[in-house]
Short mmCIF file of C-alpha atoms and ligand atoms in Angstrom, two decimals:
data_model
loop_
_atom_site.label_atom_id
_atom_site.label_comp_id
_atom_site.label_asym_id
_atom_site.label_seq_id
_atom_site.Cartn_x
_atom_site.Cartn_y
_atom_site.Cartn_z
CA MET J 1 96.74 130.50 156.77
CA SER J 2 93.36 129.51 158.21
CA PRO J 3 91.09 128.26 155.48
CA LEU J 4 88.32 130.39 156.66
CA ARG J 5 89.32 133.97 156.33
CA TYR J 6 86.06 135.36 157.61
CA ARG J 7 86.01 135.72 161.61
CA ARG J 8 82.32 136.50 161.85
CA ILE J 9 79.37 136.26 159.20
CA VAL J 10 75.66 136.71 158.90
CA LEU J 11 73.79 134.10 157.47
CA LYS J 12 70.25 134.99 156.18
CA LEU J 13 67.76 132.31 155.92
CA SER J 14 64.39 133.16 154.63
CA GLY J 15 61.04 131.59 155.61
CA GLU J 16 60.67 130.16 151.88
CA VAL J 17 63.84 127.79 152.55
CA LEU J 18 62.48 126.55 155.80
CA ALA J 19 59.26 125.67 154.04
CA GLY J 20 60.74 123.32 151.45
CA GLU J 21 58.63 122.06 148.73
CA ARG J 22 55.36 122.87 150.37
CA GLY J 23 56.12 126.41 150.13
CA PHE J 24 54.65 127.18 153.58
CA GLY J 25 55.12 126.19 157.04
CA ILE J 26 58.27 124.37 158.57
CA ASN J 27 59.24 121.53 156.87
CA PRO J 28 61.17 119.11 159.34
CA PRO J 29 63.43 117.39 157.07
CA VAL J 30 64.67 120.56 155.32
CA LEU J 31 64.92 122.21 159.01
CA ASP J 32 66.88 119.00 159.98
CA ALA J 33 69.31 119.33 156.94
CA LEU J 34 69.63 122.96 157.57
CA SER J 35 70.64 122.61 161.16
CA ASP J 36 73.40 120.08 160.07
CA GLU J 37 74.82 122.57 157.63
CA ILE J 38 74.79 125.52 160.18
CA LEU J 39 76.54 122.94 162.77
CA ALA J 40 79.01 122.19 159.93
CA ILE J 41 79.68 126.03 159.48
CA CYS J 42 80.00 126.60 162.98
CA GLY J 43 82.61 123.59 163.44
CA THR J 44 84.86 125.94 161.01
CA GLY J 45 85.45 128.18 164.10
CA VAL J 46 83.49 130.95 161.95
CA GLU J 47 81.37 133.35 164.45
CA LEU J 48 77.64 132.93 163.38
CA GLY J 49 75.01 135.53 163.14
CA LEU J 50 71.45 133.97 161.85
CA VAL J 51 69.00 136.41 160.55
CA VAL J 52 65.54 134.41 160.07
CA GLY J 53 62.81 135.53 157.60
CA GLY J 54 59.34 134.60 157.97
CA GLY J 55 57.68 134.57 154.63
CA ASN J 56 56.80 130.78 154.95
CA ILE J 57 54.34 131.88 157.80
CA LEU J 58 53.24 135.33 156.90
CA ARG J 59 54.49 138.44 154.52
CA GLY J 60 53.23 141.88 155.52
CA ALA J 61 52.84 143.02 151.60
CA THR J 62 50.89 139.97 150.67
CA ALA J 63 48.47 140.15 153.96
CA SER J 64 48.08 143.66 153.32
CA GLU J 65 46.90 143.18 149.75
CA GLN J 66 44.36 140.61 151.31
CA GLY J 67 42.92 143.40 153.25
CA THR J 68 45.02 143.54 156.54
CA ASP J 69 46.16 146.98 157.63
CA ARG J 70 49.97 147.15 156.14
CA VAL J 71 51.51 148.21 159.56
CA ALA J 72 49.81 145.46 161.44
CA ALA J 73 50.59 142.95 158.61
CA ASP J 74 54.15 143.63 159.16
CA TYR J 75 54.35 143.34 162.48
CA MET J 76 52.47 139.91 162.26
CA GLY J 77 55.43 139.19 159.56
CA MET J 78 58.01 140.15 162.20
CA LEU J 79 56.32 137.82 164.90
CA SER J 80 56.23 135.25 162.24
CA THR J 81 60.34 135.37 162.11
CA VAL J 82 60.53 134.49 165.61
CA ILE J 83 58.41 131.32 165.24
CA ASN J 84 61.09 130.15 162.74
CA ALA J 85 63.95 131.37 164.74
CA MET J 86 62.65 129.42 167.72
CA ALA J 87 62.27 126.15 165.84
CA LEU J 88 66.01 126.52 164.46
CA GLN J 89 67.20 127.26 168.01
CA ASP J 90 65.69 124.19 169.48
CA GLN J 91 67.22 121.74 166.36
CA LEU J 92 70.76 124.05 166.79
CA GLU J 93 70.82 123.49 170.77
CA ARG J 94 69.88 119.63 170.08
CA ARG J 95 73.19 119.45 168.07
CA GLY J 96 75.10 120.79 171.16
CA LEU J 97 75.45 124.25 169.70
CA GLU J 98 75.00 127.14 172.38
CA THR J 99 72.54 129.97 171.10
CA ARG J 100 71.06 132.92 171.96
CA LEU J 101 67.70 134.18 170.57
CA LEU J 102 67.65 138.14 170.27
CA THR J 103 64.28 139.64 168.97
CA ALA J 104 64.05 143.41 167.84
CA ILE J 105 60.44 143.31 169.22
CA ARG J 106 60.71 142.43 173.11
CA MET J 107 59.32 139.41 174.34
CA ASP J 108 61.10 138.41 177.48
CA GLN J 109 59.48 134.99 177.92
CA VAL J 110 61.33 133.63 174.89
CA ALA J 111 63.83 135.88 173.71
CA GLU J 112 66.53 138.44 174.68
CA PRO J 113 65.95 141.59 173.48
CA TYR J 114 68.43 142.64 170.47
CA ILE J 115 71.22 144.86 172.14
CA ARG J 116 74.36 145.09 169.70
CA ARG J 117 76.85 145.05 172.31
CA ARG J 118 75.09 141.89 173.91
CA ALA J 119 75.20 140.34 170.64
CA VAL J 120 78.85 140.70 169.89
CA ARG J 121 79.71 139.54 173.37
CA HIS J 122 77.56 136.03 172.68
CA LEU J 123 79.39 135.81 169.45
CA GLU J 124 82.88 136.61 171.21
CA ARG J 125 81.80 133.86 173.62
CA GLY J 126 81.30 131.38 170.79
CA ARG J 127 77.32 131.16 170.69
CA VAL J 128 75.57 131.34 167.61
CA ILE J 129 73.05 134.13 167.80
CA LEU J 130 69.46 134.19 165.98
CA LEU J 131 68.12 137.60 165.14
CA ALA J 132 64.49 137.40 164.86
CA GLY J 133 61.81 139.96 164.66
CA GLY J 134 63.35 141.89 161.79
CA THR J 135 64.45 145.48 162.06
CA GLY J 136 61.50 145.92 164.65
CA ASN J 137 59.94 148.26 162.18
CA PRO J 138 57.23 148.03 159.65
CA TYR J 139 57.94 148.37 155.91
CA PHE J 140 61.22 146.64 156.05
CA SER J 141 62.44 143.29 155.01
CA THR J 142 64.58 140.57 156.72
CA ASP J 143 67.13 141.18 153.66
CA THR J 144 67.68 144.68 155.23
CA THR J 145 67.53 143.34 158.69
CA ALA J 146 70.57 140.90 157.81
CA VAL J 147 72.33 143.83 155.97
CA LEU J 148 71.99 146.24 159.06
CA ARG J 149 73.02 143.75 161.76
CA ALA J 150 75.80 142.42 159.75
CA ILE J 151 77.05 146.12 159.59
CA GLU J 152 76.34 146.82 163.35
CA ILE J 153 77.79 143.54 164.55
CA GLY J 154 81.10 144.02 162.40
CA ALA J 155 80.44 140.96 160.26
CA GLU J 156 82.83 140.58 157.18
CA ALA J 157 80.12 139.29 154.87
CA ILE J 158 76.51 138.25 154.58
CA ILE J 159 75.92 134.52 153.31
CA LYS J 160 72.33 134.41 151.91
CA ALA J 161 70.70 131.03 151.40
CA THR J 162 68.75 130.68 148.00
CA LYS J 163 67.24 127.44 146.25
CA VAL J 164 69.99 127.95 143.15
CA ASP J 165 73.72 128.36 142.92
CA GLY J 166 74.05 131.89 142.79
CA ILE J 167 72.90 134.82 140.86
CA TYR J 168 71.56 134.31 137.59
CA THR J 169 70.87 136.69 134.47
CA ALA J 170 67.30 135.34 134.85
CA ASP J 171 65.32 133.12 137.01
CA PRO J 172 66.84 129.53 136.11
CA SER J 173 63.70 127.92 136.80
CA GLU J 174 61.81 129.46 133.99
CA ASP J 175 64.50 130.66 131.71
CA PRO J 176 67.03 127.83 130.31
CA ASP J 177 69.31 130.37 128.84
CA ALA J 178 69.97 131.64 132.44
CA GLU J 179 73.41 132.01 133.17
CA LEU J 180 75.48 132.13 136.49
CA ILE J 181 77.26 135.06 137.41
CA GLU J 182 80.22 134.70 139.32
CA GLN J 183 80.70 138.17 140.64
CA ILE J 184 78.91 141.12 140.14
CA SER J 185 78.86 144.95 141.36
CA TYR J 186 75.99 146.09 143.69
CA ARG J 187 75.46 148.68 141.05
CA GLU J 188 74.82 145.99 138.44
CA VAL J 189 72.42 144.08 140.52
CA LEU J 190 70.19 147.21 141.37
CA GLU J 191 70.52 148.52 137.60
CA GLN J 192 69.26 145.07 136.27
CA ASP J 193 66.74 144.53 139.08
CA LEU J 194 68.57 140.91 139.97
CA ARG J 195 66.47 139.88 142.85
CA VAL J 196 69.24 138.55 145.29
CA MET J 197 67.93 141.11 147.69
CA ASP J 198 65.47 143.90 147.86
CA SER J 199 66.85 147.16 146.83
CA THR J 200 67.11 148.63 150.22
CA ALA J 201 69.38 146.03 151.49
CA VAL J 202 71.60 145.94 148.56
CA THR J 203 71.94 149.81 148.63
CA MET J 204 72.98 149.43 152.33
CA ALA J 205 75.43 146.73 151.45
CA LYS J 206 76.62 148.88 149.03
CA GLU J 207 77.16 152.18 150.93
CA ASN J 208 79.04 149.96 153.60
CA ASN J 209 81.37 147.52 151.38
CA LEU J 210 79.75 144.56 152.69
CA PRO J 211 79.96 141.55 150.23
CA ILE J 212 76.91 139.34 149.87
CA LEU J 213 77.74 135.50 148.97
CA VAL J 214 74.95 133.74 147.38
CA PHE J 215 74.91 130.08 148.17
CA ASN J 216 72.71 126.87 147.33
CA ILE J 217 70.91 125.74 150.66
CA HIS J 218 70.14 122.38 148.90
CA ARG J 219 73.96 121.38 148.30
CA ALA J 220 75.59 119.98 151.56
CA GLY J 221 78.87 121.58 151.98
CA ALA J 222 77.82 124.67 149.90
CA VAL J 223 78.57 127.39 152.45
CA GLN J 224 81.96 126.02 153.42
CA GLY J 225 82.75 125.94 149.80
CA ILE J 226 82.06 129.26 149.24
CA LEU J 227 83.73 130.27 152.62
CA ALA J 228 86.59 128.65 151.12
CA GLY J 229 86.81 130.19 147.71
CA GLU J 230 86.32 133.69 148.92
CA ALA J 231 88.88 133.20 151.61
CA ILE J 232 91.44 132.08 148.75
CA ARG J 233 89.87 135.22 147.04
CA ASN J 234 90.91 137.31 149.68
CA GLU J 235 94.09 136.07 150.63
CA LEU J 236 95.21 136.34 146.94
CA ALA J 237 93.98 140.11 146.44
CA THR J 238 96.21 140.95 149.59
CA VAL J 239 99.25 139.49 147.94
CA ARG J 240 101.24 142.61 147.07
CA THR J 241 102.29 142.90 143.49
CA GLY J 242 104.08 145.78 141.53
CA LYS J 243 100.65 146.90 140.66
CA ALA J 244 98.29 149.33 143.02
CA ALA J 245 95.07 147.54 143.63
CA PRO J 246 92.60 148.94 146.37
CA SER J 247 91.89 145.34 147.27
CA LEU J 248 95.36 145.17 148.94
CA LEU J 249 94.04 146.86 151.63
CA ASP J 250 90.93 144.67 152.17
CA LEU J 251 92.15 143.29 155.13
CA VAL J 252 93.74 146.18 157.29
CA LYS J 253 91.78 146.80 160.38
CA VAL J 254 92.09 150.23 162.10
CA ASP J 255 91.65 151.05 165.73
CA ALA J 256 88.88 153.58 165.23
CA TYR J 257 85.80 154.42 167.47
CA GLY J 258 86.72 151.86 170.10
CA GLN J 259 86.72 148.96 167.84
CA GLN J 260 88.70 147.30 165.13
CA MET J 261 87.06 148.18 161.84
CA PRO J 262 87.98 147.33 158.16
CA LEU J 263 89.82 150.23 156.55
CA ASN J 264 87.41 150.33 153.77
CA GLN J 265 84.46 151.25 155.87
CA LEU J 266 86.68 154.39 157.12
CA ALA J 267 88.00 155.67 153.85
CA SER J 268 87.72 155.57 150.15
CA VAL J 269 90.59 153.72 148.39
CA THR J 270 91.53 154.48 144.90
CA ALA J 271 94.45 153.54 142.53
CA PRO J 272 94.88 156.84 140.44
CA GLU J 273 98.15 155.65 139.14
CA PRO J 274 99.24 152.01 138.45
CA ARG J 275 101.88 152.46 141.25
CA LEU J 276 99.91 154.56 143.86
CA LEU J 277 97.00 154.02 146.17
CA VAL J 278 95.20 157.06 147.71
CA ILE J 279 93.27 156.62 150.86
CA SER J 280 90.93 159.27 151.49
CA PRO J 281 89.24 159.04 155.12
CA PHE J 282 85.63 159.76 155.45
CA ASP J 283 86.28 161.40 158.61
CA PRO J 284 89.36 163.42 158.84
CA THR J 285 89.91 162.87 162.36
CA GLN J 286 90.75 159.01 161.77
CA MET J 287 93.55 160.01 159.56
CA ALA J 288 96.28 159.05 162.22
CA ALA J 289 94.60 156.07 163.13
CA ILE J 290 94.67 154.51 159.55
CA GLU J 291 98.20 155.69 159.12
CA LYS J 292 99.24 153.68 162.17
CA ALA J 293 97.19 150.42 160.99
CA LEU J 294 98.91 150.84 157.52
CA LEU J 295 102.40 151.14 159.17
CA ALA J 296 101.25 148.09 161.72
CA SER J 297 100.12 145.86 158.67
CA ASP J 298 102.80 143.38 157.09
CA LEU J 299 102.20 145.29 153.89
CA GLY J 300 106.07 146.75 154.04
CA LEU J 301 104.62 149.94 152.27
CA THR J 302 105.09 153.56 153.57
CA PRO J 303 102.15 155.65 153.97
CA ALA J 304 102.54 159.67 153.30
CA ASN J 305 100.15 161.65 154.94
CA ASP J 306 99.39 165.42 153.48
CA GLY J 307 96.64 166.11 156.25
CA LYS J 308 94.04 165.63 153.77
CA VAL J 309 94.73 162.07 152.38
CA ILE J 310 97.26 159.37 152.86
CA ARG J 311 99.37 158.17 149.55
CA LEU J 312 100.67 154.68 149.36
CA PRO J 313 103.24 154.29 146.60
CA ILE J 314 103.64 150.56 145.68
CA PRO J 315 107.32 150.15 144.72
CA PRO J 316 108.16 147.97 141.54
CA LEU J 317 108.98 144.08 142.27
CA THR J 318 112.28 142.63 141.98
CA GLU J 319 112.78 139.59 139.95
CA GLU J 320 113.49 137.33 142.97
CA ARG J 321 110.58 138.92 144.62
CA ARG J 322 108.37 137.97 141.90
CA LYS J 323 109.39 134.14 142.10
CA ASP J 324 108.82 134.25 145.85
CA LEU J 325 105.17 135.73 145.47
CA VAL J 326 104.61 133.22 142.41
CA ARG J 327 105.59 130.21 145.21
CA VAL J 328 103.25 132.12 147.85
CA THR J 329 100.52 132.15 145.55
CA HIS J 330 100.43 128.70 144.76
CA LYS J 331 100.73 127.72 148.06
CA ILE J 332 97.67 129.57 148.95
CA ALA J 333 95.64 128.18 146.09
CA GLU J 334 96.78 124.81 147.33
CA GLU J 335 95.47 125.29 150.78
CA GLY J 336 92.26 126.33 149.11
CA ARG J 337 92.05 123.33 147.35
CA VAL J 338 92.81 121.13 150.49
CA ALA J 339 90.03 123.13 152.32
CA VAL J 340 87.45 122.19 149.54
CA ARG J 341 88.07 118.77 149.24
CA ASN J 342 87.93 118.33 153.09
CA ILE J 343 84.41 120.05 152.83
CA ARG J 344 83.55 117.38 149.78
CA HIS J 345 84.93 114.50 152.29
CA ASP J 346 82.57 115.79 155.16
CA ALA J 347 79.43 116.37 152.99
CA ASN J 348 80.02 112.68 151.40
CA LYS J 349 80.26 111.10 155.00
CA LYS J 350 76.88 112.88 155.95
CA ILE J 351 75.17 111.59 152.84
CA HIS J 352 76.61 107.87 153.33
CA ALA J 353 75.35 108.04 156.90
CA SER J 354 71.97 109.36 156.11
CA GLN J 355 71.59 106.57 153.47
CA LYS J 356 72.76 103.62 155.76
CA ALA J 357 70.22 105.37 158.64
CA GLY J 358 67.72 104.73 156.02
CA ASP J 359 66.67 108.32 155.24
CA MET J 360 67.62 108.29 151.57
CA SER J 361 67.36 106.12 148.45
CA GLU J 362 70.46 104.74 146.98
CA ASP J 363 69.49 106.80 143.74
CA GLU J 364 69.46 109.74 146.03
CA MET J 365 72.50 109.05 147.47
CA HIS J 366 74.17 109.03 144.05
CA ARG J 367 72.40 112.33 142.83
CA GLN J 368 73.59 114.17 146.17
CA LEU J 369 77.20 112.64 145.78
CA LYS J 370 77.44 113.97 142.11
CA GLN J 371 76.13 117.32 143.04
CA VAL J 372 78.71 117.38 145.89
CA GLN J 373 81.57 116.22 143.21
CA ASP J 374 80.17 119.08 140.86
CA ILE J 375 80.43 121.67 143.38
CA THR J 376 83.75 120.76 144.29
CA ASP J 377 85.15 120.90 140.86
CA LYS J 378 83.42 124.14 140.42
CA HIS J 379 85.18 125.81 143.63
CA ILE J 380 88.43 124.19 142.57
CA GLN J 381 88.19 125.62 138.86
CA THR J 382 87.36 128.97 140.35
CA ILE J 383 90.55 128.75 142.71
CA ASP J 384 92.80 127.50 139.61
CA GLU J 385 91.04 130.40 137.53
CA MET J 386 91.90 133.04 140.53
CA LEU J 387 95.52 131.68 140.73
CA ALA J 388 96.32 132.19 136.95
CA ARG J 389 94.87 135.84 137.06
CA LYS J 390 97.19 136.65 139.97
CA GLU J 391 100.17 135.09 138.46
CA LYS J 392 100.03 137.15 135.64
CA GLU J 393 99.61 140.22 137.59
CA VAL J 394 102.70 139.31 139.51
CA MET J 395 104.83 138.50 136.44
CA GLU J 396 103.58 141.84 134.99
CA VAL J 397 106.61 144.27 135.11
N1 UDP M 1 58.98 142.66 158.29
C1 UDP M 1 58.95 144.05 158.61
N2 UDP M 1 60.32 144.83 159.09
C2 UDP M 1 61.34 144.36 159.08
C3 UDP M 1 61.44 142.49 158.89
C4 UDP M 1 60.25 142.02 158.17
O1 UDP M 1 57.95 144.86 158.95
O2 UDP M 1 62.28 144.81 159.49
C5 UDP M 1 57.92 141.92 158.11
C6 UDP M 1 57.49 142.12 156.38
O3 UDP M 1 55.99 141.93 156.72
C7 UDP M 1 57.88 140.78 155.92
C8 UDP M 1 57.76 139.70 157.17
O4 UDP M 1 58.17 140.67 158.08
O5 UDP M 1 57.19 140.50 154.81
C9 UDP M 1 58.66 138.59 156.85
O6 UDP M 1 59.93 139.04 156.43
P1 UDP M 1 60.67 138.60 154.97
O7 UDP M 1 59.38 138.89 154.02
O8 UDP M 1 61.67 139.36 154.81
O9 UDP M 1 60.90 136.99 155.18
P2 UDP M 1 61.52 136.14 153.92
O10 UDP M 1 61.26 136.65 152.69
O11 UDP M 1 63.24 136.19 154.05
O12 UDP M 1 60.95 134.94 154.47
#
């Protein structure tokens, strides 16, 4: 198993993140640290699309409150994302990454126009793509852009950079009782009005089943840690036990509409009975393609198609199979722990190097090393918890 399950992701960086403490403009040390982090993410082999915001320069809503026409202000906001993306592109190329800047508003002297097929081609060739200019339409945000582009280019998840460790019940900088939420549904985010992303973006992610992973931009290795943890979550979810769980089919890809699409974007998957999955294609013409993909997957299950839905009975496990599965789940968890420790190793190396080069005080170094250890512990604990849950499921008769 590769420690990184995701093949292609979109990273959303808001302008605020680029601004650092000052809150506006581009902060060079922050840009540097961010570029190092992006380089490390690319080093894991994942294909990366970056959607860059512009709030550190201009936000349409704010400018319009101050008297600029809203549509003009939004275009100004979109242009500000291009400035950020150019700064980031320069730093990434200095680090030896091959990049392409694609904009939703044409500006031939500095960027290629955004064309979906071209964007995908760049990714396939190992280039990082920077997607700027938002959607090219006023009244949208770059969060919505990130979701839209992720869906268009077939990314498997969005990683959203923030200044905190994840989603909290309240703003942790204002409320000391705010608690970190490990996992939450899109519906709850919308109902509780948690400001992870704006509601248009969350709704669109929900409708397209696109996971949003939130990470702390100020922690070295945080993205890789999250990706490793998620990889394990996915890997464990697809280990088939005797229980019918829709997540079993999370990794099934279907040859549809001329591309490889995740099954859960083509059909709804439910478990109406403990040992039965029912797959209802959104488009009935895709029935045969879905059935073929199920047969070709290594799940070892036999689909039955009645012309309307596909039924997938899950046979009970033998005692021997259960023991095998426990071994498999332990192996997956151990690979995850190793991946997380490798990330810790790389992050620590960077911190030591930066202290040696005189960019960081000794106190700051210790503070950051401790942060890395804390986040390592947290990820390993999450892996252990996921393992325990899966083991219990395997042993349930
Ligand atoms: N914007 C827009 N349409 C889009 C994306 C962005 O009009 O599709 C404008 C909008 O005015 C927004 C500004 O660009 O305020 C900067 O984007 P955003 O506020 O999303 O940046 P972030 O908060 O991520 O820094």
